[in-house]
Amino acid sequence: MPAGRFVMGDSTGDANRGDGEEPRHPVALNGFSIDATTVTNDDFARFVADTGYRTEAETFGYSAVFHLAVAARESDIMGPAAMTPWWIGVRGADWRHPGGRLSDAVDDGLGDHPVVHVNWNDAAAYADWAGRRLPSEAEWEYAARGGLDGARYPWGDEGVDDGGWRANIWQGRFPTENTMEDGHLTTAPADAFAPNGYGLHQAVGNVWEWCRDWYSASAYTEATTTSPTGPVHGTERVLRGGSYLCHDSYCNRYRNSARSHNTPDSSMGNAGFRTVSR
């Protein structure tokens, strides 16, 4: 990634109220390297084999699985989340078993898919092992834009399905019917779709990506304009890029400027990460 400047924030009027995508503001960044894809199951398996690391989902004994992806015995199903019933707490769900104990990332041929059920703490541990770190929110957006300053998506402003599918999002009626016009119910291989102008695959869609910044809805009103790293303190970390569950009727956050957040100990079946140089 070359050093450069861009305008960070929503430029198309699509911002979700309360997410803090505004005000738009100029940002200057030094050069850095960033993974072309999100970290895959195969990548994460090498980390675990080398270190013996156990994710917090493995330690806690459960994680959140999308209801159509559950592969577990009835005794392992803890029930739906209160406000988002399409998320099911499943005992034994973790990065190796993304649907529950009856699934297996290796046996199911998911080695080249993004690792999921990794929380921010797990992602940071992997990055440290790799001699890298998680991207700042500004670095992530700069890279995702692929040199197209002000564009809605990494490829420009055309729709996700204009001229063929460009990202892995939800098609059909959320959350009960996915017509899978893009070929995927949940995750796709990390390099399944064409890269943007900087060579990044699937910066939007597929899985949310953890960033190093603490989240604040007012972060942009207080941000510095040179290599910003977000608030000094917080309770939640930033997530970027949307996921395979994004749909205009529910979540239009598969955009360059869209923001989300969660606590650093939260893991779920639609969040992963990529790393950058220290």
Short mmCIF file of C-alpha atoms in Angstrom, two decimals:
data_model
loop_
_atom_site.label_atom_id
_atom_site.label_comp_id
_atom_site.label_asym_id
_atom_site.label_seq_id
_atom_site.Cartn_x
_atom_site.Cartn_y
_atom_site.Cartn_z
CA MET A 1 0.00 0.00 0.00
CA PRO A 2 1.54 3.33 -1.02
CA ALA A 3 1.57 6.30 1.30
CA GLY A 4 -1.26 8.64 0.42
CA ARG A 5 -4.27 10.70 1.34
CA PHE A 6 -7.99 10.03 1.06
CA VAL A 7 -11.27 11.35 2.40
CA MET A 8 -12.63 9.04 5.10
CA GLY A 9 -16.34 8.60 5.77
CA ASP A 10 -19.66 8.30 3.97
CA SER A 11 -19.78 10.17 0.65
CA THR A 12 -23.01 8.71 -0.77
CA GLY A 13 -25.68 9.40 1.83
CA ASP A 14 -25.93 5.74 2.84
CA ALA A 15 -24.68 6.16 6.39
CA ASN A 16 -26.57 4.37 9.12
CA ARG A 17 -27.73 6.72 11.84
CA GLY A 18 -25.65 6.32 14.96
CA ASP A 19 -22.77 4.42 13.33
CA GLY A 20 -20.55 7.48 13.17
CA GLU A 21 -19.62 7.46 9.47
CA GLU A 22 -19.54 11.26 9.47
CA PRO A 23 -18.21 13.87 9.19
CA ARG A 24 -16.05 13.16 6.17
CA HIS A 25 -12.49 14.18 6.84
CA PRO A 26 -9.11 14.00 5.06
CA VAL A 27 -6.61 11.41 6.27
CA ALA A 28 -2.93 10.98 5.40
CA LEU A 29 -1.26 7.59 5.88
CA ASN A 30 2.23 6.21 5.62
CA GLY A 31 2.80 3.20 3.40
CA PHE A 32 2.04 -0.24 4.82
CA SER A 33 1.40 -3.80 3.71
CA ILE A 34 -1.96 -5.53 4.18
CA ASP A 35 -3.07 -9.11 3.61
CA ALA A 36 -4.67 -9.56 0.20
CA THR A 37 -7.33 -11.76 1.83
CA THR A 38 -8.73 -12.29 5.26
CA VAL A 39 -6.85 -14.87 7.32
CA THR A 40 -8.06 -18.33 6.31
CA ASN A 41 -8.72 -21.51 8.27
CA ASP A 42 -5.52 -22.96 6.86
CA ASP A 43 -3.58 -19.88 8.01
CA PHE A 44 -5.07 -20.06 11.49
CA ALA A 45 -4.42 -23.80 11.73
CA ARG A 46 -0.69 -23.15 11.21
CA PHE A 47 -0.76 -20.61 14.04
CA VAL A 48 -2.51 -23.08 16.36
CA ALA A 49 -0.15 -25.93 15.41
CA ASP A 50 2.86 -23.72 16.16
CA THR A 51 1.63 -22.24 19.44
CA GLY A 52 -1.08 -24.49 20.86
CA TYR A 53 -3.31 -21.44 21.06
CA ARG A 54 -6.95 -21.92 22.11
CA THR A 55 -9.47 -19.33 21.02
CA GLU A 56 -11.78 -17.82 23.57
CA ALA A 57 -14.75 -19.56 21.93
CA GLU A 58 -13.00 -22.86 22.70
CA THR A 59 -12.32 -21.72 26.25
CA PHE A 60 -15.87 -20.44 26.79
CA GLY A 61 -17.29 -23.58 25.16
CA TYR A 62 -19.72 -21.91 22.75
CA SER A 63 -20.16 -19.28 20.06
CA ALA A 64 -22.88 -17.66 17.93
CA VAL A 65 -23.94 -19.50 14.74
CA PHE A 66 -26.34 -18.28 12.06
CA HIS A 67 -29.49 -20.40 12.31
CA LEU A 68 -29.26 -21.86 8.79
CA ALA A 69 -25.65 -22.92 9.39
CA VAL A 70 -26.13 -24.84 12.66
CA ALA A 71 -24.62 -28.34 12.56
CA ALA A 72 -25.02 -29.54 16.13
CA ARG A 73 -26.84 -32.00 18.32
CA GLU A 74 -30.00 -30.69 19.94
CA SER A 75 -28.33 -30.87 23.34
CA ASP A 76 -25.72 -28.35 22.15
CA ILE A 77 -28.24 -25.72 21.05
CA MET A 78 -28.53 -23.01 23.67
CA GLY A 79 -31.26 -21.01 21.94
CA PRO A 80 -31.61 -17.78 19.94
CA ALA A 81 -30.28 -14.36 20.86
CA ALA A 82 -32.95 -12.08 22.31
CA MET A 83 -32.86 -9.25 19.77
CA THR A 84 -31.46 -11.19 16.79
CA PRO A 85 -33.12 -14.63 16.81
CA TRP A 86 -31.29 -15.72 13.66
CA TRP A 87 -28.20 -16.05 15.87
CA ILE A 88 -28.09 -19.27 17.89
CA GLY A 89 -25.80 -19.97 20.81
CA VAL A 90 -24.18 -23.34 20.08
CA ARG A 91 -21.97 -25.31 22.46
CA GLY A 92 -18.88 -26.61 20.72
CA ALA A 93 -18.98 -24.01 17.93
CA ASP A 94 -15.53 -22.59 17.29
CA TRP A 95 -13.11 -21.93 14.43
CA ARG A 96 -12.61 -25.65 13.81
CA HIS A 97 -16.34 -26.36 14.02
CA PRO A 98 -18.07 -23.31 12.52
CA GLY A 99 -21.57 -24.80 12.63
CA GLY A 100 -21.15 -26.75 15.83
CA ARG A 101 -19.65 -30.13 16.75
CA LEU A 102 -21.12 -31.82 13.66
CA SER A 103 -19.11 -29.55 11.32
CA ASP A 104 -15.40 -29.51 10.60
CA ALA A 105 -13.55 -26.76 8.74
CA VAL A 106 -11.01 -29.24 7.36
CA ASP A 107 -13.29 -32.14 6.47
CA ASP A 108 -15.85 -29.74 4.98
CA GLY A 109 -13.26 -28.25 2.62
CA LEU A 110 -13.16 -24.81 4.20
CA GLY A 111 -9.40 -24.42 4.42
CA ASP A 112 -9.40 -21.45 2.03
CA HIS A 113 -12.41 -19.79 3.67
CA PRO A 114 -11.93 -17.00 6.22
CA VAL A 115 -11.49 -18.19 9.77
CA VAL A 116 -14.52 -17.26 11.89
CA HIS A 117 -15.51 -17.58 15.55
CA VAL A 118 -12.39 -15.59 16.37
CA ASN A 119 -12.84 -12.55 18.57
CA TRP A 120 -10.67 -9.44 18.67
CA ASN A 121 -8.36 -10.95 21.28
CA ASP A 122 -7.82 -14.05 19.12
CA ALA A 123 -7.17 -11.93 16.03
CA ALA A 124 -4.62 -9.81 17.89
CA ALA A 125 -2.86 -12.95 19.15
CA TYR A 126 -2.56 -14.30 15.60
CA ALA A 127 -1.27 -10.97 14.30
CA ASP A 128 1.38 -10.83 17.03
CA TRP A 129 2.51 -14.38 16.16
CA ALA A 130 2.78 -13.36 12.51
CA GLY A 131 4.89 -10.31 13.41
CA ARG A 132 2.09 -8.02 12.26
CA ARG A 133 -0.90 -6.22 13.77
CA LEU A 134 -4.56 -5.49 13.07
CA PRO A 135 -5.20 -2.54 10.74
CA SER A 136 -6.31 0.80 12.03
CA GLU A 137 -9.79 1.74 10.87
CA ALA A 138 -8.27 4.39 8.60
CA GLU A 139 -5.81 1.92 7.07
CA TRP A 140 -8.62 -0.55 6.48
CA GLU A 141 -10.82 1.99 4.67
CA TYR A 142 -7.93 3.35 2.61
CA ALA A 143 -7.06 -0.17 1.45
CA ALA A 144 -10.69 -1.17 0.88
CA ARG A 145 -11.27 1.80 -1.40
CA GLY A 146 -8.60 0.54 -3.77
CA GLY A 147 -7.70 4.05 -4.90
CA LEU A 148 -11.31 5.03 -5.71
CA ASP A 149 -11.75 7.92 -3.30
CA GLY A 150 -15.42 8.57 -2.54
CA ALA A 151 -16.75 5.35 -4.10
CA ARG A 152 -19.45 3.33 -2.36
CA TYR A 153 -17.78 -0.05 -2.92
CA PRO A 154 -14.21 -1.29 -3.54
CA TRP A 155 -14.99 -1.61 -7.26
CA GLY A 156 -16.86 1.71 -7.62
CA ASP A 157 -20.52 2.68 -7.38
CA GLU A 158 -22.07 -0.09 -9.47
CA GLY A 159 -24.38 -2.49 -7.65
CA VAL A 160 -23.08 -5.73 -6.18
CA ASP A 161 -24.80 -7.75 -8.90
CA ASP A 162 -24.17 -5.45 -11.86
CA GLY A 163 -22.44 -7.55 -14.51
CA GLY A 164 -22.07 -10.55 -12.20
CA TRP A 165 -21.73 -10.87 -8.45
CA ARG A 166 -18.88 -8.85 -6.94
CA ALA A 167 -19.25 -9.75 -3.25
CA ASN A 168 -20.75 -12.37 -0.96
CA ILE A 169 -23.89 -10.93 0.63
CA TRP A 170 -27.44 -12.18 1.26
CA GLN A 171 -29.90 -12.69 -1.58
CA GLY A 172 -33.56 -13.42 -1.03
CA ARG A 173 -35.64 -12.76 2.08
CA PHE A 174 -33.56 -12.20 5.18
CA PRO A 175 -33.16 -14.17 7.42
CA THR A 176 -35.15 -17.20 6.24
CA GLU A 177 -34.38 -17.67 2.55
CA ASN A 178 -31.06 -17.20 0.78
CA THR A 179 -31.39 -17.87 -2.95
CA MET A 180 -27.58 -18.11 -3.13
CA GLU A 181 -27.34 -16.34 -6.46
CA ASP A 182 -23.69 -15.60 -5.61
CA GLY A 183 -23.12 -19.30 -4.88
CA HIS A 184 -22.74 -19.12 -1.10
CA LEU A 185 -25.01 -19.55 1.91
CA THR A 186 -22.37 -18.50 4.42
CA THR A 187 -18.66 -17.87 3.83
CA ALA A 188 -16.99 -18.00 0.42
CA PRO A 189 -13.30 -18.73 -0.22
CA ALA A 190 -11.30 -15.69 0.83
CA ASP A 191 -10.28 -14.91 -2.76
CA ALA A 192 -13.55 -15.91 -4.43
CA PHE A 193 -14.27 -12.52 -6.02
CA ALA A 194 -12.13 -10.15 -8.09
CA PRO A 195 -9.73 -7.90 -6.12
CA ASN A 196 -9.96 -4.13 -5.95
CA GLY A 197 -7.43 -1.72 -7.39
CA TYR A 198 -4.96 -2.38 -4.57
CA GLY A 199 -5.27 -6.17 -4.84
CA LEU A 200 -7.57 -6.76 -1.83
CA HIS A 201 -10.17 -9.52 -2.14
CA GLN A 202 -13.58 -9.15 -0.50
CA ALA A 203 -13.02 -6.08 1.60
CA VAL A 204 -16.82 -5.94 1.72
CA GLY A 205 -19.13 -8.90 2.24
CA ASN A 206 -18.12 -12.41 3.29
CA VAL A 207 -17.01 -11.64 6.87
CA TRP A 208 -16.72 -8.61 9.10
CA GLU A 209 -13.10 -7.68 9.80
CA TRP A 210 -11.73 -6.66 13.18
CA CYS A 211 -9.71 -3.42 13.33
CA ARG A 212 -7.35 -2.30 16.09
CA ASP A 213 -9.36 0.84 17.03
CA TRP A 214 -11.68 1.24 19.96
CA TYR A 215 -15.12 2.19 18.68
CA SER A 216 -16.79 5.53 19.28
CA ALA A 217 -19.71 6.99 17.33
CA SER A 218 -18.05 10.39 17.65
CA ALA A 219 -14.55 9.25 16.64
CA TYR A 220 -14.56 11.21 13.38
CA THR A 221 -15.31 14.51 15.09
CA GLU A 222 -12.19 14.06 17.21
CA ALA A 223 -9.84 12.29 14.78
CA THR A 224 -6.41 13.49 13.82
CA THR A 225 -5.74 13.79 10.10
CA THR A 226 -2.42 11.94 10.03
CA SER A 227 -2.36 8.17 10.70
CA PRO A 228 -5.30 8.21 13.15
CA THR A 229 -5.63 5.24 15.49
CA GLY A 230 -9.01 5.97 17.07
CA PRO A 231 -9.99 6.66 20.69
CA VAL A 232 -7.54 5.92 23.49
CA HIS A 233 -10.11 3.93 25.48
CA GLY A 234 -13.37 2.12 24.85
CA THR A 235 -15.46 -0.96 25.53
CA GLU A 236 -15.92 -2.20 21.95
CA ARG A 237 -13.64 -2.64 18.95
CA VAL A 238 -14.35 -1.58 15.38
CA LEU A 239 -15.52 -4.06 12.75
CA ARG A 240 -15.52 -3.22 9.03
CA GLY A 241 -16.79 -4.53 5.70
CA GLY A 242 -20.07 -6.30 6.36
CA SER A 243 -20.62 -10.02 5.85
CA TYR A 244 -22.55 -12.74 4.05
CA LEU A 245 -25.59 -11.70 6.11
CA CYS A 246 -25.73 -8.15 4.78
CA HIS A 247 -28.90 -7.28 2.88
CA ASP A 248 -30.49 -3.91 2.18
CA SER A 249 -33.57 -4.88 4.21
CA TYR A 250 -31.45 -5.48 7.29
CA CYS A 251 -27.81 -4.36 7.02
CA ASN A 252 -26.45 -2.20 4.21
CA ARG A 253 -22.99 -2.13 5.76
CA TYR A 254 -21.22 -3.85 2.86
CA ARG A 255 -19.73 -0.47 1.92
CA ASN A 256 -16.28 1.12 2.18
CA SER A 257 -17.30 3.63 4.83
CA ALA A 258 -19.67 1.48 6.91
CA ARG A 259 -18.80 0.81 10.54
CA SER A 260 -19.85 -1.68 13.19
CA HIS A 261 -18.53 -2.72 16.59
CA ASN A 262 -18.56 -5.44 19.21
CA THR A 263 -16.86 -6.29 22.48
CA PRO A 264 -13.36 -7.78 22.08
CA ASP A 265 -14.44 -11.08 23.65
CA SER A 266 -17.37 -11.62 21.24
CA SER A 267 -17.11 -14.32 18.58
CA MET A 268 -19.55 -15.23 15.83
CA GLY A 269 -19.76 -17.10 12.57
CA ASN A 270 -19.46 -14.03 10.32
CA ALA A 271 -16.40 -12.19 11.65
CA GLY A 272 -12.72 -12.61 10.79
CA PHE A 273 -9.74 -10.35 10.16
CA ARG A 274 -6.70 -9.49 8.07
CA THR A 275 -3.37 -8.09 9.23
CA VAL A 276 -0.99 -5.27 8.32
CA SER A 277 2.71 -4.59 8.80
CA ARG A 278 3.82 -3.21 12.13
#
